[in-house]
mmCIF file of C-alpha atoms in Angstrom:
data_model
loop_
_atom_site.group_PDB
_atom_site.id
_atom_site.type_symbol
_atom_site.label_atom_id
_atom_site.label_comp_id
_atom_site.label_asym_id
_atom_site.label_seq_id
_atom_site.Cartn_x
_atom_site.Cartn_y
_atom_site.Cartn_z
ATOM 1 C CA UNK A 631 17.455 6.332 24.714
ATOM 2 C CA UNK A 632 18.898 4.800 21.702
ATOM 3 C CA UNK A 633 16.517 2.666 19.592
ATOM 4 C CA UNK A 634 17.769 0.809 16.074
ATOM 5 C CA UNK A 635 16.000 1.224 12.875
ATOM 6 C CA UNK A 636 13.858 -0.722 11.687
ATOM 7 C CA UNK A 637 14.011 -2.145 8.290
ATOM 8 C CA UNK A 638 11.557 0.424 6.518
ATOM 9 C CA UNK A 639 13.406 3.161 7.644
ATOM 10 C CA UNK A 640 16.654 1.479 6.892
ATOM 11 C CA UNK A 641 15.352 0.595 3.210
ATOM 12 C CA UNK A 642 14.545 4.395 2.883
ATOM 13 C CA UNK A 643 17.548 5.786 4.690
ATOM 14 C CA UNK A 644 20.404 4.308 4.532
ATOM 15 C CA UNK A 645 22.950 4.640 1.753
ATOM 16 C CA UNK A 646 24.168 0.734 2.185
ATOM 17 C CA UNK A 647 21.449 -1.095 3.221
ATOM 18 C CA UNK A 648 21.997 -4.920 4.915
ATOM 19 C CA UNK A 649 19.103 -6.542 6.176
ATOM 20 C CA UNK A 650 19.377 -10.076 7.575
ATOM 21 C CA UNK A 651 15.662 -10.714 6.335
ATOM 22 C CA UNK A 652 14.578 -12.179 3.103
ATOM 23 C CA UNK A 653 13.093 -9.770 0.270
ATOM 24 C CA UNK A 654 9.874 -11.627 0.084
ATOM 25 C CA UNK A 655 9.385 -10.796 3.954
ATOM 26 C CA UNK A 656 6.241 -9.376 4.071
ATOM 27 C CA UNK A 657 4.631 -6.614 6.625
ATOM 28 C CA UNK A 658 1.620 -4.559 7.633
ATOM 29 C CA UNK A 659 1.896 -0.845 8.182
ATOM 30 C CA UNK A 660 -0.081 1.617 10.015
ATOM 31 C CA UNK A 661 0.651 5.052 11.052
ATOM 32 C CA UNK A 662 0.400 5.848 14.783
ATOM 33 C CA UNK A 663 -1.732 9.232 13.881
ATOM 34 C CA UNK A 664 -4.193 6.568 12.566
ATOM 35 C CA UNK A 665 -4.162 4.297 15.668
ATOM 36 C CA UNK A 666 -4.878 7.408 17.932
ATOM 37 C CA UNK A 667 -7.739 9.100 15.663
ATOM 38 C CA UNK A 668 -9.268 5.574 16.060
ATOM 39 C CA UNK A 669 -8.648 5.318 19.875
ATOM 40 C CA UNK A 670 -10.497 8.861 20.112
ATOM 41 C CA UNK A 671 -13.160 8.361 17.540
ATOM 42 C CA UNK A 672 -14.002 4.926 19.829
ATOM 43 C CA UNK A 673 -14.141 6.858 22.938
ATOM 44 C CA UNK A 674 -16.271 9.151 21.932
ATOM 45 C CA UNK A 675 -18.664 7.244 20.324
ATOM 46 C CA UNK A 676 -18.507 4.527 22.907
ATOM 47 C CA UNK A 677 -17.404 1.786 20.416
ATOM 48 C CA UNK A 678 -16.627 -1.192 21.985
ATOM 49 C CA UNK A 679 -15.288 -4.674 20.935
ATOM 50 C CA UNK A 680 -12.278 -5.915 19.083
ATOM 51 C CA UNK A 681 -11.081 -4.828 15.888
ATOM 52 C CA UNK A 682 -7.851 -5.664 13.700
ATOM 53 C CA UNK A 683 -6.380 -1.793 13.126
ATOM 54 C CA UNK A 684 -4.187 -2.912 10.007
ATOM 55 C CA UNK A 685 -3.735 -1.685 6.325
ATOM 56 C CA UNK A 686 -5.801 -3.441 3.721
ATOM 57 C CA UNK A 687 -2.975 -5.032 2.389
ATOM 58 C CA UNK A 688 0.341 -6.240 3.627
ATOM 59 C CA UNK A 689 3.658 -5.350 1.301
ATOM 60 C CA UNK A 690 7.101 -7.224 0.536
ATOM 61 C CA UNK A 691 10.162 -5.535 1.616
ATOM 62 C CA UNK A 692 11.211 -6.145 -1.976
ATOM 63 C CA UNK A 693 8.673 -4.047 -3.405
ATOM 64 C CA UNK A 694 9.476 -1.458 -1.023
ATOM 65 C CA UNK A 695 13.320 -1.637 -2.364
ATOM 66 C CA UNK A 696 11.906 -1.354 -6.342
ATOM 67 C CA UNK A 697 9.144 1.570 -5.528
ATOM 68 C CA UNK A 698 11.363 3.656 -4.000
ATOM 69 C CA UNK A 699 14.590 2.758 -6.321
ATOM 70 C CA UNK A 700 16.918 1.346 -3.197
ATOM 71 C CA UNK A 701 19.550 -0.950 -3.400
ATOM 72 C CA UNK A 702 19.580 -3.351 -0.507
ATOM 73 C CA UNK A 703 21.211 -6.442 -0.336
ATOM 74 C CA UNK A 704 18.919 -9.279 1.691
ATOM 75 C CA UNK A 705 19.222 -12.429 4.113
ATOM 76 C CA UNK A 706 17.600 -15.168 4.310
ATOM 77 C CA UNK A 707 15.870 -14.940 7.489
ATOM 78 C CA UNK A 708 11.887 -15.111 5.983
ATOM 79 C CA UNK A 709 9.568 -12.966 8.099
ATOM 80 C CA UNK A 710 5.788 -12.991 6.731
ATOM 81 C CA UNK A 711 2.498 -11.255 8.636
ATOM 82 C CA UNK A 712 -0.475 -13.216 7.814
ATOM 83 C CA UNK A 713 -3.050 -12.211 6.162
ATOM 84 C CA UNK A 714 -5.098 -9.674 8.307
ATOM 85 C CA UNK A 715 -9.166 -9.210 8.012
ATOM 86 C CA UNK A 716 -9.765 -5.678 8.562
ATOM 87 C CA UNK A 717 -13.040 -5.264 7.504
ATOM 88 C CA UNK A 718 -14.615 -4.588 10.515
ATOM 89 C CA UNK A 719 -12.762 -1.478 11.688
ATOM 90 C CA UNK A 720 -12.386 -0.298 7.875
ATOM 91 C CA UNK A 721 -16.090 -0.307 7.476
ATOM 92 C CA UNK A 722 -16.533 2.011 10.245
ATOM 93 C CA UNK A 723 -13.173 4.129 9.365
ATOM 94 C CA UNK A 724 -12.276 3.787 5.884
ATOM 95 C CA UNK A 725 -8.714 5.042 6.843
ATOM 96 C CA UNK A 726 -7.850 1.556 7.189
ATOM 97 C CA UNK A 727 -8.795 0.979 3.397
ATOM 98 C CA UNK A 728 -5.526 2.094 2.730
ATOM 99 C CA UNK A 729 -2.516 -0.329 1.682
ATOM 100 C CA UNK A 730 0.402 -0.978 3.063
ATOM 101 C CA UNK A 731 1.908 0.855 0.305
ATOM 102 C CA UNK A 732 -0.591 3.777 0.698
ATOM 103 C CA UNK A 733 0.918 3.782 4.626
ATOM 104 C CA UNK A 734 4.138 4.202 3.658
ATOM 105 C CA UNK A 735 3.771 6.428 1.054
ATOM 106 C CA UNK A 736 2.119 9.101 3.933
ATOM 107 C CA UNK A 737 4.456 8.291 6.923
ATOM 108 C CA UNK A 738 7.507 9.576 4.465
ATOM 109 C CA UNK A 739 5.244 12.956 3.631
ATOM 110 C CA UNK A 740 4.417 13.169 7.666
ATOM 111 C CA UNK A 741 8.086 12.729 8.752
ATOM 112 C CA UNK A 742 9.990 14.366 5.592
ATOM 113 C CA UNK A 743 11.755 11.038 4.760
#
């Protein structure tokens, strides 16, 4: 079925892009190959218990605009992700050291953005 982008990919793909949210929104992003190497690496090593699977550090939809030189004009609507401790699963796989930025800097190498 059809699904909408969301406001990454419309930030990297789009020629015009609107967004009804503000530029100082803020989000966390993972890559799904990351969520599944942990969900395996867990299995098999019988890890149990709760963990926060989430970059080191969230990122502004603004800075996404400047690093990657797009023109987007903004809303108002503010959207921010709290602040996420993910310590615990990043001590046992450092993948989730990465940033935000580092996240979204991979998933456009992975999918050929």
């Amino acid at each position: 079925g059809y699904s909408r982008k969301n406001s990454l990919l419309r930030i990297l793909q789009d020629k015009e892009c609107v967004l009804t949210l503000a530029p100082e929104s803020s989000f966390n992003y993972v890559l799904h190959s990351d969520v599944l190497e942990f969900i395996k690496y867990a299995l098999e090593k019988d890890i149990i218990g709760i963990y926060n699977l989430a970059a080191s550090k969230n990122i502004q939809l603004k800075e996404v605009a400047e690093i990657y030189n797009k023109e987007v004009k903004f809303g108002s609507y503010y959207y921010k992700t709290g602040d996420i401790d993910n310590s615990k699963i990043s001590s046992i796989f450092p993948i989730f050291k990465k940033t935000s930025e580092d996240n979204i800097k991979r998933f456009i190498e992975e999918e050929n953005i």
